[in-house]
Amino acid sequence: MQTLPSDSGSGLVLAPFRGIRYARDRVSGIANVTSPPYDVISGGILDHLRAADPYNVVRLILPGEDAGASKAAASLLREWLSAGVLIRDRMPALYLYEQSLYEQSLYEPSLDGQGRTASGWLQRGIVALVGLGSPESVGILPHEGVMPGLVAGRRELMAATQANLEPIFLIYDGDEAGGDDRDRPTAAEIIERVATERAPLVAITTEDHVTHRLWRLGDHGEQTAIAADLAGRRALIADGHHRYAAYLDLQDEMRASGLGAGPWDYGLAFLVDSAAYPPRLGAIHRVLPSLPPERAAELAKSTFAGQDLPADLSLDDAQRRLAAAGHEGTAFLLAGGPCFRLLSHPDPVQVAASMPAGASASWRSLDASVLQQLLIGHLWGITDNERDVLIDHDAADAVRAVTEGSGGTAVISNPVSFQTVIQIAAHGERVPRKSTSFGPKPRTGLVLRTFGPND
């Protein structure tokens, strides 16, 4: 078993690991065996990924909901390792991971200073193990609430497979003071040098036209310098709150069993410098399948100013109206009826009355908080749960779900600002679950981590 460093500080604790990667000669193509993160994969995408290659990682991360699904995924993982479909690096390493999207004819290799190419975007970061613990001890700040059922599902899969099958996504501010040893190069300097001077281990382009490149950083000096630079920093969980909560639950379980310190004190993460590569922050929308749109509009009109938009208005144009209304305060689009309905200017007295005691002014002013507390909870009388309040990262999919599917009401939201998220997380609060969609999200399947007794 790999010996991991002890958690002795109040900032990020990084460690290398023996990465698990696909063997090129055993699959139809590395692009065909990777997938988006598990929580953004819908039924149609799931079927497509399964058909792309019999070894697609989605068979591990979404093995089904049957009682034995996690054990089946564990058996499949062992089978792929034994057969050489998945191979383990011989020595512990960190991994540099790059994502880019650009038009080939317009591509320019230089950056514009904002982490994006002249005709698209670029994101680079480090895949590593991170020490687990409280925000005060390990510097990892959650900003979003979680659903216990989803956490339990991820924890069960991790425990059965003894693996982190996909990294959480962390962002840190590289402009803030990091480690104290300035005799070593910074993480940013190493990332830039490796990405521009060395050939990658993996270079693929997926169906969404995003190019992914992966480098193995096996040099001990580089590993030490990166870990030292990040040691004095804090990181925000951009994506993976349920997985991180599962990391902590599994850690607690192992320690409670008397096993003490071990590999469960670390979890797999992808860390990106937000100063060099600013994240893109999108909205996440709600679908309420049991709420008729006419009833939703009727119950909301006592508290919100409502406006029926033209029946022939496209979703893109309706979202532009929503964005304009959002400049003046909280606003939502309701979909499911004959036209979009814009809700705006909620009654401040009712907003205040619906909020939990002790919530900060920033938390109370969030669209997501007003949506959860006032609109869904108070006016519509619906308890936020996985059955009655569905989540959709794509507005078009949310609208289709209610107009072409089984009915109900879709609520389309504006995105939360990055600075607001940082402010709320620093205050020790969490926004309502599934309120923020940070991107670009790391691709699943490029590098995995196992933590069994022989790893």
Coordinates of C-alpha atoms in Angstrom, one line a residue:
M1 CA 0.0 0.0 0.0
Q2 CA 1.3 3.5 -0.9
T3 CA 2.4 5.6 2.1
L4 CA 0.6 8.9 2.1
P5 CA 1.7 12.1 3.9
S6 CA 0.0 13.0 7.1
D7 CA -2.3 16.0 7.3
S8 CA -0.3 18.5 9.3
G9 CA -1.4 21.9 8.0
S10 CA -4.4 24.1 7.4
G11 CA -4.3 24.2 3.6
L12 CA -4.5 21.8 0.7
V13 CA -2.6 18.5 1.2
L14 CA -1.6 16.9 -2.1
A15 CA -0.2 13.4 -2.8
P16 CA 0.7 11.4 -5.9
F17 CA -1.0 8.1 -6.7
R18 CA -0.7 5.1 -9.0
G19 CA -3.1 6.1 -11.7
I20 CA -5.4 3.6 -13.4
R21 CA -5.7 4.2 -17.1
Y22 CA -7.1 2.4 -20.2
A23 CA -4.8 0.3 -22.3
R24 CA -5.0 1.8 -25.8
D25 CA -4.7 -1.6 -27.5
R26 CA -7.7 -3.1 -25.6
V27 CA -10.4 -0.6 -26.5
S28 CA -11.8 0.9 -29.6
G29 CA -10.4 4.3 -28.7
I30 CA -9.8 6.3 -25.5
A31 CA -12.5 8.8 -26.4
N32 CA -15.0 5.9 -26.7
V33 CA -14.4 4.7 -23.1
T34 CA -14.7 8.1 -21.3
S35 CA -17.8 9.9 -20.3
P36 CA -19.1 13.1 -18.7
P37 CA -19.5 13.1 -14.9
Y38 CA -22.2 10.7 -13.7
D39 CA -24.6 13.4 -12.6
V40 CA -25.0 15.1 -16.0
I41 CA -25.7 11.9 -17.9
S42 CA -29.4 11.4 -18.9
G43 CA -31.0 8.2 -20.2
G44 CA -30.3 8.9 -23.9
I45 CA -26.7 9.8 -23.3
L46 CA -26.2 6.8 -21.0
D47 CA -27.4 4.4 -23.8
H48 CA -25.1 6.1 -26.3
L49 CA -22.1 5.8 -24.1
R50 CA -22.8 2.1 -23.4
A51 CA -23.0 1.5 -27.1
A52 CA -19.8 3.4 -27.8
D53 CA -17.6 0.6 -26.4
P54 CA -18.2 -2.4 -24.1
Y55 CA -15.6 -1.0 -21.7
N56 CA -17.0 2.5 -21.4
V57 CA -16.4 3.8 -17.9
V58 CA -20.1 4.6 -17.5
R59 CA -20.6 0.9 -16.8
L60 CA -18.7 1.5 -13.6
I61 CA -19.9 5.0 -12.5
L62 CA -23.6 4.3 -13.3
P63 CA -24.0 0.5 -12.8
G64 CA -27.8 0.8 -12.2
E65 CA -30.0 1.0 -9.1
D66 CA -30.5 -2.7 -8.3
A67 CA -29.5 -3.8 -4.9
G68 CA -26.3 -5.5 -6.2
A69 CA -25.3 -2.8 -8.6
S70 CA -22.3 -1.5 -6.7
K71 CA -20.9 -5.1 -6.2
A72 CA -21.4 -5.7 -9.9
A73 CA -19.4 -2.6 -10.7
A74 CA -16.7 -3.8 -8.3
S75 CA -16.6 -7.2 -10.0
L76 CA -16.4 -5.5 -13.4
L77 CA -13.5 -3.2 -12.3
R78 CA -11.5 -6.2 -11.0
E79 CA -12.2 -8.1 -14.3
W80 CA -11.0 -5.1 -16.4
L81 CA -7.9 -4.8 -14.3
S82 CA -7.2 -8.5 -14.5
A83 CA -7.7 -8.6 -18.2
G84 CA -5.4 -5.7 -18.8
V85 CA -8.1 -3.4 -20.1
L86 CA -7.2 -1.1 -17.3
I87 CA -3.5 -0.8 -16.3
R88 CA -1.9 0.7 -13.2
D89 CA 1.0 3.0 -13.4
R90 CA 4.1 1.4 -11.6
M91 CA 5.0 4.5 -9.6
P92 CA 3.0 7.2 -7.9
A93 CA 2.5 10.4 -10.0
L94 CA 0.5 13.6 -10.3
Y95 CA -1.2 14.2 -13.7
L96 CA -1.5 17.3 -15.7
Y97 CA -4.9 17.5 -17.5
E98 CA -5.8 19.9 -20.2
Q99 CA -9.1 20.6 -21.9
S100 CA -9.6 22.9 -24.9
L101 CA -12.2 23.9 -27.3
Y102 CA -11.5 26.0 -30.4
E103 CA -12.2 26.3 -34.1
Q104 CA -9.4 24.6 -36.0
S105 CA -9.1 27.3 -38.6
L106 CA -9.0 30.1 -36.1
Y107 CA -6.8 28.5 -33.4
E108 CA -4.0 30.5 -31.9
P109 CA -1.7 28.9 -29.4
S110 CA -1.2 32.0 -27.3
L111 CA -3.6 32.9 -24.4
D112 CA -5.5 36.1 -24.0
G113 CA -4.7 36.3 -20.3
Q114 CA -8.0 34.9 -19.2
G115 CA -7.3 31.2 -19.7
R116 CA -9.0 31.1 -23.1
T117 CA -7.7 30.8 -26.6
A118 CA -8.6 33.5 -29.1
S119 CA -11.4 31.4 -30.5
G120 CA -12.5 29.2 -27.6
W121 CA -11.3 28.2 -24.2
L122 CA -8.5 26.4 -22.4
Q123 CA -8.3 24.8 -19.0
R124 CA -5.4 23.1 -17.3
G125 CA -5.0 21.6 -13.8
I126 CA -3.5 18.9 -11.7
V127 CA -5.1 15.5 -11.0
A128 CA -4.0 14.4 -7.5
L129 CA -5.0 13.0 -4.2
V130 CA -6.2 15.6 -1.7
G131 CA -6.3 15.2 2.1
L132 CA -9.8 15.0 3.5
G133 CA -11.1 16.7 6.6
S134 CA -12.7 19.9 7.8
P135 CA -12.4 23.1 5.8
E136 CA -10.1 24.4 8.6
S137 CA -7.8 21.5 8.5
V138 CA -7.4 20.7 4.8
G139 CA -8.6 23.9 3.1
I140 CA -11.4 22.4 1.0
L141 CA -14.6 24.5 1.0
P142 CA -18.0 23.1 0.1
H143 CA -20.4 25.7 -1.2
E144 CA -23.5 23.6 -2.0
G145 CA -25.9 21.4 0.0
V146 CA -26.3 17.7 -0.7
M147 CA -29.0 15.1 -0.7
P148 CA -28.3 12.2 1.7
G149 CA -29.6 9.5 -0.7
L150 CA -27.2 10.6 -3.4
V151 CA -24.3 10.7 -1.0
A152 CA -25.1 7.2 0.3
G153 CA -25.2 5.9 -3.3
R154 CA -21.8 7.3 -4.1
R155 CA -20.3 6.1 -0.8
E156 CA -21.7 2.6 -1.4
L157 CA -20.1 2.5 -4.9
M158 CA -16.7 3.7 -3.5
A159 CA -16.7 1.2 -0.7
A160 CA -17.6 -1.7 -3.0
T161 CA -15.1 -0.8 -5.7
Q162 CA -12.5 0.5 -3.3
A163 CA -11.9 3.2 -5.9
N164 CA -12.4 6.8 -6.8
L165 CA -13.7 6.4 -10.3
E166 CA -13.9 10.1 -11.1
P167 CA -12.3 13.2 -9.5
I168 CA -14.1 16.0 -7.8
F169 CA -13.4 19.5 -9.3
L170 CA -11.6 22.0 -7.1
I171 CA -10.7 25.6 -7.9
Y172 CA -8.1 27.7 -6.1
D173 CA -6.8 31.3 -6.5
G174 CA -3.3 31.1 -7.8
D175 CA -2.9 34.9 -7.1
E176 CA -3.2 34.3 -3.4
A177 CA -0.1 33.5 -1.3
G178 CA 0.7 29.8 -1.5
G179 CA 3.6 27.8 0.0
D180 CA 6.6 29.7 1.5
D181 CA 9.4 28.0 -0.4
R182 CA 10.1 30.3 -3.4
D183 CA 13.2 28.4 -4.3
R184 CA 11.0 25.9 -6.1
P185 CA 8.9 26.7 -9.2
T186 CA 5.2 27.3 -8.7
A187 CA 2.5 24.9 -9.8
A188 CA 1.6 27.4 -12.6
E189 CA 5.1 27.4 -13.9
I190 CA 5.4 23.6 -14.0
I191 CA 2.0 23.3 -15.7
E192 CA 3.0 25.8 -18.4
R193 CA 6.4 24.2 -19.0
V194 CA 5.1 20.6 -19.2
A195 CA 2.1 21.5 -21.4
T196 CA 4.3 23.3 -23.9
E197 CA 7.4 21.2 -23.9
R198 CA 6.4 17.6 -23.4
A199 CA 4.3 15.1 -25.4
P200 CA 1.2 14.0 -23.6
L201 CA 0.4 10.4 -22.6
V202 CA -3.2 10.8 -24.0
A203 CA -4.6 13.2 -26.6
I204 CA -8.2 12.7 -27.7
T205 CA -11.1 14.8 -29.0
T206 CA -14.6 13.8 -27.8
E207 CA -17.9 14.1 -29.6
D208 CA -18.5 17.6 -28.1
H209 CA -15.3 18.7 -29.9
V210 CA -13.4 19.2 -26.7
T211 CA -9.7 18.1 -26.9
H212 CA -8.3 16.4 -23.8
R213 CA -4.6 15.9 -23.1
L214 CA -3.0 14.1 -20.1
W215 CA 0.6 14.1 -18.9
R216 CA 2.1 11.9 -16.2
L217 CA 4.3 13.9 -13.7
G218 CA 6.5 11.3 -12.2
D219 CA 9.4 13.5 -11.3
H220 CA 9.7 13.7 -7.5
G221 CA 10.9 17.3 -7.6
E222 CA 8.0 18.5 -9.7
Q223 CA 5.6 16.6 -7.4
T224 CA 7.1 18.2 -4.3
A225 CA 7.1 21.7 -5.8
I226 CA 3.4 21.5 -6.8
A227 CA 2.4 20.1 -3.4
A228 CA 4.4 22.9 -1.6
D229 CA 2.9 25.6 -3.7
L230 CA -0.7 24.5 -3.0
A231 CA 0.0 23.7 0.7
G232 CA -0.9 27.2 1.9
R233 CA -4.0 27.5 -0.3
R234 CA -7.7 26.8 0.0
A235 CA -9.9 25.4 -2.7
L236 CA -13.6 25.6 -3.5
I237 CA -15.5 22.5 -4.5
A238 CA -16.7 23.5 -8.0
D239 CA -18.2 20.1 -8.8
G240 CA -18.6 16.9 -6.8
H241 CA -20.2 17.9 -3.5
H242 CA -22.0 14.5 -3.3
R243 CA -18.7 12.6 -4.0
Y244 CA -16.8 14.7 -1.5
A245 CA -19.4 14.1 1.2
A246 CA -19.1 10.4 0.3
Y247 CA -15.3 10.6 0.7
L248 CA -15.9 12.0 4.2
D249 CA -18.5 9.4 5.1
L250 CA -16.3 6.6 4.0
Q251 CA -13.4 8.1 6.0
D252 CA -15.5 8.3 9.1
E253 CA -16.7 4.7 8.6
M254 CA -13.2 3.3 8.2
R255 CA -11.9 5.2 11.3
A256 CA -14.9 4.1 13.3
S257 CA -14.2 0.5 12.5
G258 CA -10.8 0.9 14.2
L259 CA -8.6 1.0 11.1
G260 CA -7.2 4.4 11.8
A261 CA -5.3 6.3 9.1
G262 CA -5.2 5.0 5.6
P263 CA -5.9 5.6 1.9
W264 CA -9.5 6.6 2.8
D265 CA -8.0 9.8 4.2
Y266 CA -7.5 11.0 0.6
G267 CA -9.7 11.4 -2.4
L268 CA -9.2 12.0 -6.1
A269 CA -9.4 15.6 -7.3
F270 CA -8.8 17.8 -10.3
L271 CA -7.4 21.2 -9.2
V272 CA -7.5 24.3 -11.4
D273 CA -6.1 27.8 -10.8
S274 CA -9.1 30.1 -11.2
A275 CA -6.8 33.1 -11.7
A276 CA -5.2 31.5 -14.7
Y277 CA -8.3 29.7 -16.0
P278 CA -11.4 31.4 -14.8
P279 CA -14.3 28.9 -14.5
R280 CA -17.5 29.2 -16.5
L281 CA -20.5 29.2 -14.2
G282 CA -23.9 28.1 -15.6
A283 CA -27.4 27.8 -14.1
I284 CA -29.1 24.6 -13.0
H285 CA -32.8 24.3 -13.6
R286 CA -35.7 22.5 -11.8
V287 CA -38.5 20.3 -13.2
L288 CA -41.5 19.7 -11.0
P289 CA -43.4 16.8 -12.7
S290 CA -46.5 16.8 -10.4
L291 CA -47.1 20.6 -10.6
P292 CA -49.3 21.7 -13.5
P293 CA -48.0 25.0 -15.0
E294 CA -51.4 26.8 -14.7
R295 CA -51.4 26.0 -11.0
A296 CA -47.8 27.1 -10.6
A297 CA -48.5 30.4 -12.2
E298 CA -51.7 30.9 -10.1
L299 CA -49.9 30.3 -6.8
A300 CA -47.0 32.5 -7.7
K301 CA -49.0 35.6 -8.7
S302 CA -49.7 36.6 -5.1
T303 CA -45.9 37.2 -4.5
F304 CA -44.3 37.7 -7.9
A305 CA -44.9 40.1 -10.8
G306 CA -45.9 37.8 -13.7
Q307 CA -45.7 38.3 -17.4
D308 CA -46.8 35.9 -20.2
L309 CA -44.2 36.1 -23.0
P310 CA -45.2 35.9 -26.6
A311 CA -46.3 32.3 -27.6
D312 CA -43.9 32.1 -30.5
L313 CA -40.9 33.3 -28.4
S314 CA -37.9 30.9 -28.6
L315 CA -36.2 29.6 -25.5
D316 CA -33.0 31.6 -26.3
D317 CA -35.1 34.8 -26.6
A318 CA -37.0 33.9 -23.4
Q319 CA -33.7 33.4 -21.5
R320 CA -32.5 36.8 -22.8
R321 CA -35.6 38.3 -21.2
L322 CA -34.8 36.4 -18.0
A323 CA -31.2 37.6 -18.0
A324 CA -32.4 41.2 -18.4
A325 CA -34.9 40.8 -15.6
G326 CA -32.2 39.3 -13.4
H327 CA -30.2 42.5 -13.6
E328 CA -33.0 44.1 -11.4
G329 CA -33.2 41.2 -9.0
T330 CA -34.6 37.7 -8.6
A331 CA -36.4 36.3 -11.7
F332 CA -37.4 32.9 -13.1
L333 CA -39.0 31.5 -16.3
L334 CA -41.9 29.0 -16.0
A335 CA -42.3 26.6 -18.8
G336 CA -44.9 23.9 -19.5
G337 CA -47.9 25.9 -20.5
P338 CA -48.7 27.5 -23.9
C339 CA -46.0 30.1 -23.4
F340 CA -43.2 31.1 -21.1
R341 CA -44.1 33.0 -18.0
L342 CA -41.6 35.5 -16.5
L343 CA -41.7 35.8 -12.7
S344 CA -39.8 38.8 -11.2
H345 CA -39.8 41.3 -8.4
P346 CA -40.9 39.0 -5.5
D347 CA -42.5 40.7 -2.5
P348 CA -39.5 41.4 -0.1
V349 CA -41.6 40.8 3.0
Q350 CA -42.6 37.3 1.9
V351 CA -39.0 36.6 0.8
A352 CA -37.7 37.5 4.2
A353 CA -40.4 35.5 6.0
S354 CA -39.6 32.4 4.0
M355 CA -35.9 32.4 4.9
P356 CA -34.3 30.3 7.6
A357 CA -33.1 32.0 10.7
G358 CA -29.4 32.9 10.7
A359 CA -28.9 33.0 7.0
S360 CA -26.7 35.7 5.7
A361 CA -27.9 38.5 3.5
S362 CA -26.0 37.1 0.6
W363 CA -27.6 33.7 1.0
R364 CA -31.1 35.2 1.4
S365 CA -30.7 37.2 -1.9
L366 CA -29.7 34.1 -4.0
D367 CA -32.2 33.2 -6.7
A368 CA -31.6 29.6 -5.7
S369 CA -32.6 30.4 -2.1
V370 CA -35.7 32.2 -3.1
L371 CA -36.6 29.4 -5.5
Q372 CA -36.2 26.7 -2.8
Q373 CA -37.6 28.5 0.2
L374 CA -40.3 30.8 -1.2
L375 CA -41.4 29.5 -4.5
I376 CA -41.1 25.7 -4.2
G377 CA -41.4 25.3 -0.4
H378 CA -43.9 28.1 0.6
L379 CA -46.0 29.0 -2.4
W380 CA -46.1 25.6 -4.1
G381 CA -45.9 23.5 -0.9
I382 CA -43.4 21.0 -2.3
T383 CA -40.7 19.5 -0.2
D384 CA -37.3 19.5 -2.0
N385 CA -36.5 15.9 -2.7
E386 CA -35.2 13.7 -5.5
R387 CA -38.6 12.5 -6.6
D388 CA -40.7 15.8 -6.7
V389 CA -37.9 18.3 -7.7
L390 CA -35.8 17.0 -10.6
I391 CA -32.6 18.6 -11.7
D392 CA -31.5 19.5 -15.2
H393 CA -28.3 21.2 -16.3
D394 CA -29.7 22.1 -19.7
A395 CA -32.6 24.5 -20.1
A396 CA -33.7 23.0 -23.4
D397 CA -33.9 19.5 -21.8
A398 CA -35.9 20.9 -18.9
V399 CA -38.4 22.5 -21.2
R400 CA -38.7 19.3 -23.3
A401 CA -39.3 17.3 -20.2
V402 CA -42.5 19.2 -19.5
T403 CA -43.7 20.0 -23.0
E404 CA -42.9 16.7 -24.7
G405 CA -42.8 14.4 -21.7
S406 CA -45.1 13.7 -18.8
G407 CA -46.0 17.3 -18.1
G408 CA -45.4 19.4 -15.1
T409 CA -43.6 22.7 -14.7
A410 CA -40.0 23.6 -15.5
V411 CA -38.3 26.5 -13.7
I412 CA -35.5 28.1 -15.7
S413 CA -33.0 30.2 -13.6
N414 CA -30.1 32.6 -14.2
P415 CA -26.6 31.6 -13.1
V416 CA -25.1 32.5 -9.8
S417 CA -22.1 34.8 -9.9
F418 CA -18.7 33.3 -9.0
Q419 CA -18.0 36.0 -6.5
T420 CA -21.2 35.4 -4.7
V421 CA -20.4 31.7 -4.4
I422 CA -17.0 32.5 -3.0
Q423 CA -18.4 34.9 -0.5
I424 CA -21.0 32.4 0.8
A425 CA -18.5 29.6 1.0
A426 CA -16.0 31.7 2.9
H427 CA -18.9 32.6 5.4
G428 CA -19.3 28.8 6.1
E429 CA -22.7 28.6 4.3
R430 CA -23.9 26.4 1.5
V431 CA -26.2 27.3 -1.4
P432 CA -29.2 25.0 -2.0
R433 CA -28.2 21.8 -3.6
K434 CA -27.6 21.8 -7.4
S435 CA -27.6 25.6 -7.7
T436 CA -24.3 26.0 -9.6
S437 CA -22.8 24.4 -12.6
F438 CA -19.1 25.0 -12.9
G439 CA -17.3 24.1 -16.1
P440 CA -15.6 22.8 -18.0
K441 CA -16.0 19.6 -16.0
P442 CA -13.3 17.0 -16.1
R443 CA -13.9 14.0 -18.4
T444 CA -14.4 10.7 -16.5
G445 CA -12.2 7.7 -17.4
L446 CA -8.9 9.3 -18.3
V447 CA -7.3 8.4 -14.9
L448 CA -8.9 6.5 -12.0
R449 CA -7.6 5.7 -8.5
T450 CA -8.0 2.5 -6.5
F451 CA -7.2 2.1 -2.8
G452 CA -7.4 -1.6 -2.0
P453 CA -4.8 -3.4 0.1
N454 CA -2.5 -4.0 -2.9
D455 CA -2.6 -0.5 -4.3

